[in-house]
mmCIF file of C-alpha atoms in Angstrom:
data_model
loop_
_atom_site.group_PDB
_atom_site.id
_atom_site.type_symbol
_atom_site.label_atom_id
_atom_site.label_comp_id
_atom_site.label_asym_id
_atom_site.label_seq_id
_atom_site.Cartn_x
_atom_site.Cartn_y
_atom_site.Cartn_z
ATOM 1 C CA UNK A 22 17.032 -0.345 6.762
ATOM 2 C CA UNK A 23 16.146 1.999 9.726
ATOM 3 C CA UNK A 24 14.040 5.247 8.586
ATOM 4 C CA UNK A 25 15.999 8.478 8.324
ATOM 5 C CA UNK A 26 15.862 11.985 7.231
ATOM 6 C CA UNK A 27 19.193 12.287 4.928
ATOM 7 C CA UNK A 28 18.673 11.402 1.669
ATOM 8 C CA UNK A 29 21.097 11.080 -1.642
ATOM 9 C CA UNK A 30 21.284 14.100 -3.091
ATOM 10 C CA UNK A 31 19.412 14.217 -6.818
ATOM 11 C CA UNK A 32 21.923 12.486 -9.778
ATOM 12 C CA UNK A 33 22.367 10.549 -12.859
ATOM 13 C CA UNK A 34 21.783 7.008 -11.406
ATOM 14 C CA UNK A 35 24.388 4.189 -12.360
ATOM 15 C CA UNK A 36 23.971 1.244 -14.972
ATOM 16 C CA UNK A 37 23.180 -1.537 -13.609
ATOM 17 C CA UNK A 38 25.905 -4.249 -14.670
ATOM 18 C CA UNK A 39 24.700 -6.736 -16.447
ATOM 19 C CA UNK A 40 24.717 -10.807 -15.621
ATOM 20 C CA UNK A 41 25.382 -13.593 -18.050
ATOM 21 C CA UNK A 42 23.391 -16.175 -16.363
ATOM 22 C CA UNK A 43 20.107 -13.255 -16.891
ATOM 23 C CA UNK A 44 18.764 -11.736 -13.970
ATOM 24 C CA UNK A 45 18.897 -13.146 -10.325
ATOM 25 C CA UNK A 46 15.955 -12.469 -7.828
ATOM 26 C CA UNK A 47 15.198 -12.624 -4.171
ATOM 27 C CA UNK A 48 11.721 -12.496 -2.918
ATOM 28 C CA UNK A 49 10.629 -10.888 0.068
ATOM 29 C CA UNK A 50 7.064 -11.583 1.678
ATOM 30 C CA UNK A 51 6.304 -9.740 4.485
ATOM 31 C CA UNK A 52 3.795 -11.337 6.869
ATOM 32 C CA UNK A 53 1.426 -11.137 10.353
ATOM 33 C CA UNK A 54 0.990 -14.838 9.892
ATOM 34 C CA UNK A 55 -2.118 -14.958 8.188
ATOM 35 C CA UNK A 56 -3.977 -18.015 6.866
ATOM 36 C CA UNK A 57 -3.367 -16.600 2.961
ATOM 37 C CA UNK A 58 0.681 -16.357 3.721
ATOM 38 C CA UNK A 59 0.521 -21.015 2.678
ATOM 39 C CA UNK A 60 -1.265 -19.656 -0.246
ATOM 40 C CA UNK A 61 0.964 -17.331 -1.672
ATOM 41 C CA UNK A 62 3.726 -20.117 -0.492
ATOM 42 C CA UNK A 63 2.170 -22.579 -2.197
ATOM 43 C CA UNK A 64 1.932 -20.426 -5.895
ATOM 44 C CA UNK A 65 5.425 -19.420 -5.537
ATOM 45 C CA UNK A 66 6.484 -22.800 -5.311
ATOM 46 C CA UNK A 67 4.580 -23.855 -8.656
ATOM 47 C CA UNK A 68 4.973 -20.813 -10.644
ATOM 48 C CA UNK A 69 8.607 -19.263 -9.719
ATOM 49 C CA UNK A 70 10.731 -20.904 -12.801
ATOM 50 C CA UNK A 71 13.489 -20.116 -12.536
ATOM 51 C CA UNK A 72 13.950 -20.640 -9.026
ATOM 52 C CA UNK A 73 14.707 -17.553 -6.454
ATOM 53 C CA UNK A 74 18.172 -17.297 -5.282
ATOM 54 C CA UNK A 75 16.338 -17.313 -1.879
ATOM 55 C CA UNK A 76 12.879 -16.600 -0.404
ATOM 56 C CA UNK A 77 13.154 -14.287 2.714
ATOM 57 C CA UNK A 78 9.731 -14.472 4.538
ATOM 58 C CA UNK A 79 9.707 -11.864 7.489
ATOM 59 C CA UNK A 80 7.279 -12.192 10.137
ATOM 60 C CA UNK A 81 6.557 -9.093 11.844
ATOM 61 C CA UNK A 82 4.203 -10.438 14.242
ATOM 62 C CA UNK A 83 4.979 -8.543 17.629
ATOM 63 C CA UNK A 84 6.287 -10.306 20.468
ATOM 64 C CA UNK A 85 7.277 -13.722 20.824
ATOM 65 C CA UNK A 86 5.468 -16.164 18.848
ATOM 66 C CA UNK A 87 5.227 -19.563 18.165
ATOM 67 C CA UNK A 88 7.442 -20.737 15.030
ATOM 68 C CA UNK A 89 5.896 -19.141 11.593
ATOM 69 C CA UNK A 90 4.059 -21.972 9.614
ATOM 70 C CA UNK A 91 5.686 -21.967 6.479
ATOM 71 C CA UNK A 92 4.635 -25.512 4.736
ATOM 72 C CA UNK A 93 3.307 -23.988 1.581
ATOM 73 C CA UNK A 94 7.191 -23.331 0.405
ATOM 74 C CA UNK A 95 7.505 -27.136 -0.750
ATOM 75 C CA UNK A 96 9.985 -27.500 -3.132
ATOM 76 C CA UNK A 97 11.560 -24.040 -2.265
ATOM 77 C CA UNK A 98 11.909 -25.039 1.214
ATOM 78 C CA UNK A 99 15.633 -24.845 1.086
ATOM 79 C CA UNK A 100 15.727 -21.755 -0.138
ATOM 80 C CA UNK A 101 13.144 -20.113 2.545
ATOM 81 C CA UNK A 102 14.484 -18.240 5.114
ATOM 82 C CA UNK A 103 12.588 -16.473 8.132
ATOM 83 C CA UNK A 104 13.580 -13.244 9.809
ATOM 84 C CA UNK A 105 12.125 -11.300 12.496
ATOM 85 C CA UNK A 106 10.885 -7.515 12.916
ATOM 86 C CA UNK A 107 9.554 -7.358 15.954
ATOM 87 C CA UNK A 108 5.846 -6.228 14.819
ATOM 88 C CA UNK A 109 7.147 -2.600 13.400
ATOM 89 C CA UNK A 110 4.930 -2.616 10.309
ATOM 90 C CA UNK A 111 5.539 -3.981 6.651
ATOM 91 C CA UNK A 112 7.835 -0.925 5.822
ATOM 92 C CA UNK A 113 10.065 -2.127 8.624
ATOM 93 C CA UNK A 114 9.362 -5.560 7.379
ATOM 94 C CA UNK A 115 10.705 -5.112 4.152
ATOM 95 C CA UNK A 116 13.852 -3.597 5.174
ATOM 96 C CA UNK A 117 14.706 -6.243 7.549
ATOM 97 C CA UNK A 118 14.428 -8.591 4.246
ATOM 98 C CA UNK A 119 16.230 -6.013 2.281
ATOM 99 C CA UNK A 120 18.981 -6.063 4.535
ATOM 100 C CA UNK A 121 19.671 -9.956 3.882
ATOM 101 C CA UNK A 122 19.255 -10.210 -0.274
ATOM 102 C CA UNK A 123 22.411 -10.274 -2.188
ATOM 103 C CA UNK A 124 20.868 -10.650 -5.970
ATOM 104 C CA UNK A 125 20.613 -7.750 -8.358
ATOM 105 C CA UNK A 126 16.551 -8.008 -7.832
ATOM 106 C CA UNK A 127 14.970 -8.154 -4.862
ATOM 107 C CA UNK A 128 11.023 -8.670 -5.559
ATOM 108 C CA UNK A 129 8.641 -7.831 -2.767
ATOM 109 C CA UNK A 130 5.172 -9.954 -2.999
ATOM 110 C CA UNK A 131 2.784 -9.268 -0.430
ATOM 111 C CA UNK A 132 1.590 -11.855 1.745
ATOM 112 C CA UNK A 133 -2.137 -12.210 0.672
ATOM 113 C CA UNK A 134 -1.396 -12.763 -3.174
ATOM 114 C CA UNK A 135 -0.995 -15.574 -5.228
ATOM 115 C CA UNK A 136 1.405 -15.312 -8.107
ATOM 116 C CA UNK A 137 0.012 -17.346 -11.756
ATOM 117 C CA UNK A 138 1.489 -20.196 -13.300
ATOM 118 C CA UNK A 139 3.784 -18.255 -15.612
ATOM 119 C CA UNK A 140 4.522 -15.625 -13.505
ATOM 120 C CA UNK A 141 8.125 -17.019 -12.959
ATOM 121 C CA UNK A 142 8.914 -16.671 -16.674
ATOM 122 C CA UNK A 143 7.205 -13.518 -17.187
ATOM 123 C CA UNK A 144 8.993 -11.847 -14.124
ATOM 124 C CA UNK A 145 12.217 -13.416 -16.065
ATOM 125 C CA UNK A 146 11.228 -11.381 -19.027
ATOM 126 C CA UNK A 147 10.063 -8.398 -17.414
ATOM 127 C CA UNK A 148 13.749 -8.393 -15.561
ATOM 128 C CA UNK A 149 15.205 -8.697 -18.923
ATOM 129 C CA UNK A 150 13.437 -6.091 -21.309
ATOM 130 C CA UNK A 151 14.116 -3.483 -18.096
ATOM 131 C CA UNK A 152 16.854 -0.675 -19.032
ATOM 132 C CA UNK A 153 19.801 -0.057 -17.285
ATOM 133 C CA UNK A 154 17.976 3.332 -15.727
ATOM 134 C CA UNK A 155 15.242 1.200 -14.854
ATOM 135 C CA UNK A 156 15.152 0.590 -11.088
ATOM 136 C CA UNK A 157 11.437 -1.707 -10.606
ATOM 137 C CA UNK A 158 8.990 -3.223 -12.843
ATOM 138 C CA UNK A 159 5.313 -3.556 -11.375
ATOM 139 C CA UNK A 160 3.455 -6.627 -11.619
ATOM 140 C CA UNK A 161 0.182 -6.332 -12.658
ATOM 141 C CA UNK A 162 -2.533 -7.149 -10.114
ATOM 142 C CA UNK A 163 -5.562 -8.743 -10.800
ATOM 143 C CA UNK A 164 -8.672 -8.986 -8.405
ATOM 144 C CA UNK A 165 -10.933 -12.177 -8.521
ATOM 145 C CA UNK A 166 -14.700 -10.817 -8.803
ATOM 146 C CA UNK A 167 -17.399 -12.702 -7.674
ATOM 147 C CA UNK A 168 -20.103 -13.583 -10.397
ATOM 148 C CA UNK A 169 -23.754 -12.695 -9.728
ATOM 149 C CA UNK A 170 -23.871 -9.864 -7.527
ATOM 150 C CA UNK A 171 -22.405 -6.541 -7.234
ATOM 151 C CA UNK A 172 -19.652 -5.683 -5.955
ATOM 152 C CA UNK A 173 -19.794 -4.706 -2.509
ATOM 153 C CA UNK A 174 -17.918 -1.120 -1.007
ATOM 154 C CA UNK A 175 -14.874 -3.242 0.053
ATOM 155 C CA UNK A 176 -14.805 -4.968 -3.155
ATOM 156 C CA UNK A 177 -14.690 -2.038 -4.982
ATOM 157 C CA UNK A 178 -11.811 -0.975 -2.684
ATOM 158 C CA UNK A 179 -10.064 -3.857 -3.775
ATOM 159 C CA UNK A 180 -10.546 -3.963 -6.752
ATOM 160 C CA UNK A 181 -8.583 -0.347 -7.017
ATOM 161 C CA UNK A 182 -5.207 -2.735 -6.178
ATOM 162 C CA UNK A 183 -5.649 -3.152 -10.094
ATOM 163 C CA UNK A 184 -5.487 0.763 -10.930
ATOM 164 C CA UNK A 185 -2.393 1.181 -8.138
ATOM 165 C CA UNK A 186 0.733 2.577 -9.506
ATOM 166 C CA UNK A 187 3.714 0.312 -7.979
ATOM 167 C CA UNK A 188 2.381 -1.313 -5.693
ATOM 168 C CA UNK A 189 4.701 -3.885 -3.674
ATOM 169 C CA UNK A 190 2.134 -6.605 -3.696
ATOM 170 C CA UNK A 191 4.162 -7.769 -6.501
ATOM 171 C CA UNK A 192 7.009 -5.314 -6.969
ATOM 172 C CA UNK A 193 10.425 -6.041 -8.429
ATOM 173 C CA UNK A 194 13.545 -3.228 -7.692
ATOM 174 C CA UNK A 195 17.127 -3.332 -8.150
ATOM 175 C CA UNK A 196 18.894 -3.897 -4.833
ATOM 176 C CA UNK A 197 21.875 -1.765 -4.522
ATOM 177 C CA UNK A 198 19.564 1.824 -5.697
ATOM 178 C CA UNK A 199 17.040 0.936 -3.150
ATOM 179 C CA UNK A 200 18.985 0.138 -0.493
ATOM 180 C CA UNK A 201 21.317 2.941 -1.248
ATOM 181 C CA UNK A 202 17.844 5.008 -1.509
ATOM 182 C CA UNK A 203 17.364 4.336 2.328
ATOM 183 C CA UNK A 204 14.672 1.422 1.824
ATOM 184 C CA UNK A 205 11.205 2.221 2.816
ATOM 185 C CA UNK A 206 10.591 4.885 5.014
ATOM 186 C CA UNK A 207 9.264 3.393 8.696
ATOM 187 C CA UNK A 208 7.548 6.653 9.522
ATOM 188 C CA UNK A 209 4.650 5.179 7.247
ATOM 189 C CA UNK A 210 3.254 2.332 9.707
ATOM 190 C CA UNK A 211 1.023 0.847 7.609
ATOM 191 C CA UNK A 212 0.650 -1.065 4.366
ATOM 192 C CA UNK A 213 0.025 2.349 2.801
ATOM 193 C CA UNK A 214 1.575 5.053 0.890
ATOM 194 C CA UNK A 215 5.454 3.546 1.490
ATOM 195 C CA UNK A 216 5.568 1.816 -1.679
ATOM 196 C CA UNK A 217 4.197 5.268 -3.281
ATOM 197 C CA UNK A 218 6.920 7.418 -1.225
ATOM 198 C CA UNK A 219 9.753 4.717 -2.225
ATOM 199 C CA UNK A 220 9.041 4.902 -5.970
ATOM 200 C CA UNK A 221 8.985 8.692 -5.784
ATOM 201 C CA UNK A 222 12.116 8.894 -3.606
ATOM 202 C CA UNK A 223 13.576 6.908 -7.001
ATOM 203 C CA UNK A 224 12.456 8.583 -9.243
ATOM 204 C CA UNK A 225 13.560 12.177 -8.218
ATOM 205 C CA UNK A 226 16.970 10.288 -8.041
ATOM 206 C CA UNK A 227 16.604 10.011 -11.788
ATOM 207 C CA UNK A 228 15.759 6.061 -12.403
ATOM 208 C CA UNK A 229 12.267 5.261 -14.082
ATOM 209 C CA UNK A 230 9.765 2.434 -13.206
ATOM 210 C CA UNK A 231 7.885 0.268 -15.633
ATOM 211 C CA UNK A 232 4.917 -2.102 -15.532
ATOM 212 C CA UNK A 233 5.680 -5.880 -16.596
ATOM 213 C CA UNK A 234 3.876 -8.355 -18.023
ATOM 214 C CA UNK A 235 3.417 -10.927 -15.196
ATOM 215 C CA UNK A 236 -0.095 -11.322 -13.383
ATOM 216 C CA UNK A 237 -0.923 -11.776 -9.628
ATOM 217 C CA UNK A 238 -4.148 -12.534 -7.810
ATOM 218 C CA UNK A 239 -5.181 -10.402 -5.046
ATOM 219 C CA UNK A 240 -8.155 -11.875 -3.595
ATOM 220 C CA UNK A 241 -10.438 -10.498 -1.584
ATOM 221 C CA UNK A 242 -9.864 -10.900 1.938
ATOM 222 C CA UNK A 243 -12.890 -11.674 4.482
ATOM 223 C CA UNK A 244 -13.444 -8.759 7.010
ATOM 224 C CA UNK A 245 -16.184 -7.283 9.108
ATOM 225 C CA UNK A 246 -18.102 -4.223 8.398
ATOM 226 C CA UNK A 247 -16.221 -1.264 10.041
ATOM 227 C CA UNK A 248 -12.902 -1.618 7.415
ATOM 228 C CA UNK A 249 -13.464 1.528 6.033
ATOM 229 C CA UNK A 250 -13.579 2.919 9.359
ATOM 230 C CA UNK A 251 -10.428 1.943 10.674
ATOM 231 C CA UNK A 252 -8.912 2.286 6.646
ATOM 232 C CA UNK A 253 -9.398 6.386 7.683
ATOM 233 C CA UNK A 254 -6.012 6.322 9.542
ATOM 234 C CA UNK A 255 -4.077 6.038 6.273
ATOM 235 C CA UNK A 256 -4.836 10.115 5.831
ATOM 236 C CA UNK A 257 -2.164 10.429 8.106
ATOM 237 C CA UNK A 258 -0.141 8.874 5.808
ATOM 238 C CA UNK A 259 -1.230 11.514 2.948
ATOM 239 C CA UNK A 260 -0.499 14.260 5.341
ATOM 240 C CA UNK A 261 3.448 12.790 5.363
ATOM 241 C CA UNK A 262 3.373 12.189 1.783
ATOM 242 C CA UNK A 263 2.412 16.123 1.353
ATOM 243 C CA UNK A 264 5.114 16.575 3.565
ATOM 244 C CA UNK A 265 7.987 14.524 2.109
ATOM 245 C CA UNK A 266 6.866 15.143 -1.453
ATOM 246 C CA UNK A 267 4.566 18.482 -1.835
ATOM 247 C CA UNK A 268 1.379 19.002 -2.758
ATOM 248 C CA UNK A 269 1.288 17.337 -6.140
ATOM 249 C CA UNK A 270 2.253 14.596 -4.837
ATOM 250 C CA UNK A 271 -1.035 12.661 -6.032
ATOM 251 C CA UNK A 272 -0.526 13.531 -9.832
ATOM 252 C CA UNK A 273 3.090 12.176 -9.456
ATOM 253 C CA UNK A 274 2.429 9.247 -7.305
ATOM 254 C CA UNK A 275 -0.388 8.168 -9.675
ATOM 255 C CA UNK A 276 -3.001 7.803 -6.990
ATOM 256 C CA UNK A 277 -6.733 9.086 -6.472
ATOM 257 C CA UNK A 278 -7.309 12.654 -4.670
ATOM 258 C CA UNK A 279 -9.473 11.272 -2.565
ATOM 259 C CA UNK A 280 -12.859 12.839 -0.624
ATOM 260 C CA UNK A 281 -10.807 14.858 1.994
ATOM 261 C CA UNK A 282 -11.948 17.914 0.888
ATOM 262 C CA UNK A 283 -15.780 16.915 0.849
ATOM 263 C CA UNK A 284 -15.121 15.328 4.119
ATOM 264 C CA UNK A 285 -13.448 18.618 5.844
ATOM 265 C CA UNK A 286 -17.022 20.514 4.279
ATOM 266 C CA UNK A 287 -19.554 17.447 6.169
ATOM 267 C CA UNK A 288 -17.947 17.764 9.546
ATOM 268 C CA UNK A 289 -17.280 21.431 9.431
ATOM 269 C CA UNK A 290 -21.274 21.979 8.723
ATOM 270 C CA UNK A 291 -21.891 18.883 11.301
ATOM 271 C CA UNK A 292 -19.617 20.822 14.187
ATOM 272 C CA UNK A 293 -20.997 24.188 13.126
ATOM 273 C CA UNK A 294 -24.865 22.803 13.561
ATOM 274 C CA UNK A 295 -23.387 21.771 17.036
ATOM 275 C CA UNK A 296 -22.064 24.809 18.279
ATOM 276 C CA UNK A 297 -25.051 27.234 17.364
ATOM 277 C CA UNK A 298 -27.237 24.721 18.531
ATOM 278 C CA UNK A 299 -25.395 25.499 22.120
ATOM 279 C CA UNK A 300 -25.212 29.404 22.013
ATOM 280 C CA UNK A 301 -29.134 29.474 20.761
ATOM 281 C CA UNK A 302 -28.779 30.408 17.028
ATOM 282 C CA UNK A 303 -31.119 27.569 15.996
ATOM 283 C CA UNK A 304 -31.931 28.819 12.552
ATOM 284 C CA UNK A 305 -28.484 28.844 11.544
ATOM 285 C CA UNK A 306 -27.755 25.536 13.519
ATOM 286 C CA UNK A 307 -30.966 24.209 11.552
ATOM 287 C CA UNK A 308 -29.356 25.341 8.314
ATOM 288 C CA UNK A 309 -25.887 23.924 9.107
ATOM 289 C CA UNK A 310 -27.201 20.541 10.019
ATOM 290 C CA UNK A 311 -29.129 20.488 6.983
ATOM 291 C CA UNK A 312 -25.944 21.399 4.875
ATOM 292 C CA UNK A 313 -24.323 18.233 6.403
ATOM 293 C CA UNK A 314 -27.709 15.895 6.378
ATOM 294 C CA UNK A 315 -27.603 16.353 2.265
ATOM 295 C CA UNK A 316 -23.224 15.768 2.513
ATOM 296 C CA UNK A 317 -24.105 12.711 4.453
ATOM 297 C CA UNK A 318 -26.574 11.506 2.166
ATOM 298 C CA UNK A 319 -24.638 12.134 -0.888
ATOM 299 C CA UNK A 320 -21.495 10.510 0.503
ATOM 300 C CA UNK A 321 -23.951 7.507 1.736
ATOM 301 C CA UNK A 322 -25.691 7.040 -1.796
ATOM 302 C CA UNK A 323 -22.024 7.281 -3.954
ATOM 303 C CA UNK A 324 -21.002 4.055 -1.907
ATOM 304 C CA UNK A 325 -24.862 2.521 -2.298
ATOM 305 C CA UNK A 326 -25.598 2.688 -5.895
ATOM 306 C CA UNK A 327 -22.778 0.775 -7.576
ATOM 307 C CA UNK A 328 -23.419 -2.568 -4.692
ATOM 308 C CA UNK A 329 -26.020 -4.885 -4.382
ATOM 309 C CA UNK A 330 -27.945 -2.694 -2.413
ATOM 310 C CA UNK A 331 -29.440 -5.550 0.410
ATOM 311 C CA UNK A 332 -29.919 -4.398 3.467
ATOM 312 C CA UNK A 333 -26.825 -5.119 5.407
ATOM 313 C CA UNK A 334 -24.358 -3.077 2.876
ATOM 314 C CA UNK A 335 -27.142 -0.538 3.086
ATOM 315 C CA UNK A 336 -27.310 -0.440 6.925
ATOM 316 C CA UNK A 337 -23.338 -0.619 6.713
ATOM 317 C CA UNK A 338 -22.834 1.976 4.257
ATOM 318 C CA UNK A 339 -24.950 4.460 6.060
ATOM 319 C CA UNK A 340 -23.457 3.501 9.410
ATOM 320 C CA UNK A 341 -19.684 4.011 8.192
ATOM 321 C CA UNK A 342 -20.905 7.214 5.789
ATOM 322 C CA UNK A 343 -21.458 8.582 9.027
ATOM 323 C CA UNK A 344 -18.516 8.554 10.760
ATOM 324 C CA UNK A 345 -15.688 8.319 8.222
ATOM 325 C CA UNK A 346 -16.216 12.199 7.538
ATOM 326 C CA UNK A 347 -15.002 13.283 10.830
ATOM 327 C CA UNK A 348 -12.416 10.262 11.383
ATOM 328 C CA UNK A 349 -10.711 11.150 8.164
ATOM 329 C CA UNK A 350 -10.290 14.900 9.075
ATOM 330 C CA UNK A 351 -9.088 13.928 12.407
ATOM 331 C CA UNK A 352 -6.721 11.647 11.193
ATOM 332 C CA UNK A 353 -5.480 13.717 8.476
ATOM 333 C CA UNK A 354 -5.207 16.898 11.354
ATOM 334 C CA UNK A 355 -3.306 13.788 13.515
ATOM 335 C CA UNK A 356 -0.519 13.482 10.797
ATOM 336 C CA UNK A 357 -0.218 17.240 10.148
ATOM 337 C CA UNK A 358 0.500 17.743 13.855
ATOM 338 C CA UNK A 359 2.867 14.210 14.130
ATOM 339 C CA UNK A 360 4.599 15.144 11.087
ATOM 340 C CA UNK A 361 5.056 18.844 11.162
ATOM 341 C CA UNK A 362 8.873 18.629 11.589
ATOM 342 C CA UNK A 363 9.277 15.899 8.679
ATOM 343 C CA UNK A 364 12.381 16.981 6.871
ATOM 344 C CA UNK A 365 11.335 16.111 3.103
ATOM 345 C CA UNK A 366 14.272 13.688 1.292
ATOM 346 C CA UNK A 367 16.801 15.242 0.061
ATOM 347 C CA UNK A 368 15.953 18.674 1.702
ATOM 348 C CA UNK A 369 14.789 19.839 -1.465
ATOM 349 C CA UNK A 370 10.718 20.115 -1.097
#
């Protein structure tokens, strides 16, 4: 499904017809190749009972690669099929997949997760108990903590996956109303905020969304210190989901609000200490710089006092509490500018 502006209009969304046999699915596990993708292979193959009609692993590694490693399938082998997107993002990912199943459910797992033993019989009764104007039932995600310690900042972050309102780490939709919906939306490029702007699309079409009762682990993953650096580009994202969905979007989609605001306040008072600094006014550039010294430190200590406070998360924290501030409001200005002729779905907001 290739991104585009023209959306169904708003109506009263079809039945779904029902299946003797109960409720086919396909899964669909986007992938950069990672290590975890034989993981979440290898708990699909013990826990999906019944079988998927087929599992449709996309690898949207960019360029030409070597052949994806796909071992962990085992018994569903024969049912595995690989596709190619060319490195265009999960959202892009997805679609490809999309474009290939042919059951009434298509579930989307992310490729980092590792589904429970019963999760094949659970998804079977989640599929089952759904009404006919239900379009997707959520699986609920669970986040492995560590015993001992605190939580660190990007374990906490993580650990949010289990708060996340349909979230396509484990996400099951009915085919034909997503694919008729237009997919996911490529203008999102990252594994953020298309799953939100999917469900929302759907549900301004009229269908409702449920959470099941099947579990999935979402460990962890190992990364260096600057994540929450880099994780500042997703508030371009937020300024395309104001865009495509209005400003209330965040009640709607379920999600957290977010520091933005705080953030625009730090580096305004940091860039204001700056500029009277240069045109002499150093009272008022002493008072401005002050004004973002206690933002700084407040920010700093919020992400401090709930993790095991040693010194590299403390060095980290303070490091990163630093520069997200600015790197947020320049991303978010980024995606205001990018997006600023974004025709909303539907034309309607």
């Amino acid at each position: 499904m290739t991104s585009h502006d023209d959306a169904p209009r708003r109506r009263s969304p079809a039945a779904a017809p029902a299946t003797s046999a109960g409720p086919h699915y396909t899964v669909v596990i986007p992938t950069i190749g990672r290590r975890c993708l034989q993981d979440c292979l290898r708990s699909l193959a013990a826990a999906a009972r019944p079988a998927p009609h087929q599992v449709i692993v996309v690898d949207d590694r960019p360029g030409r690669n070597a052949p994806l490693d796909t071992r962990g399938a085992g018994p569903l082998a024969g049912r595995l099929h690989v596709l190619t997107s060319g490195g265009r993002g999960p959202a892009a990912a997805r679609n490809e997949g999309l474009r290939h199943v042919t059951t009434e459910w298509v579930v989307f797992l992310d490729d980092d997760v590792r589904v429970l033993s019963d999760w094949g019989a659970r998804l079977l009764g989640d599929l089952r108990a759904a009404g006919p104007l239900t379009v997707g039932v959520q699986g609920r995600l669970r986040v492995p903590r560590a015993a001992g310690h605190r939580p660190t900042d990007w374990e906490r972050c993580t650990a949010g996956l289990e708060r996340a309102a349909w979230a396509t780490a484990d996400m099951a939709y009915r085919t034909r109303p997503v694919a008729g919906a237009g997919g996911f939306d490529e203008r999102f490029p990252r594994a953020f905020r298309e799953d939100a702007d999917l469900a929302l699309r759907l549900q301004d079409a009229g269908w409702l969304l449920a959470r099941g009762t099947r579990s999935t682990l979402h460990p962890v993953r190992q990364t260096d210190r600057w994540v929450s650096v880099r994780a500042q580009r997703g508030n371009a994202d937020d300024a395309l989901m104001r865009r495509l969905h209005g400003p209330d979007w965040w009640s709607r989609a379920e999600a957290p609000r977010g520091r933005l605001p705080r953030h625009l306040a730090v580096t305004t008072a940091g860039l204001a200490a700056a500029l009277l600094a240069l045109v002499g006014r150093r009272r008022a550039s002493a008072s401005a710089a002050g004004l973002w010294l206690l933002g700084t430190a407040e920010f700093a200590w919020a992400r401090i006092a709930p993790g095991p406070r040693t010194g590299p998360e403390i060095a980290t924290m303070v490091g990163t509490s630093i520069a997200i501030p600015p790197l947020a409001v320049g991303s978010w200005a980024v995606g205001l500018v990018r997006h600023r002729g974004a025709r909303p779905w539907g034309g309607t907001r």
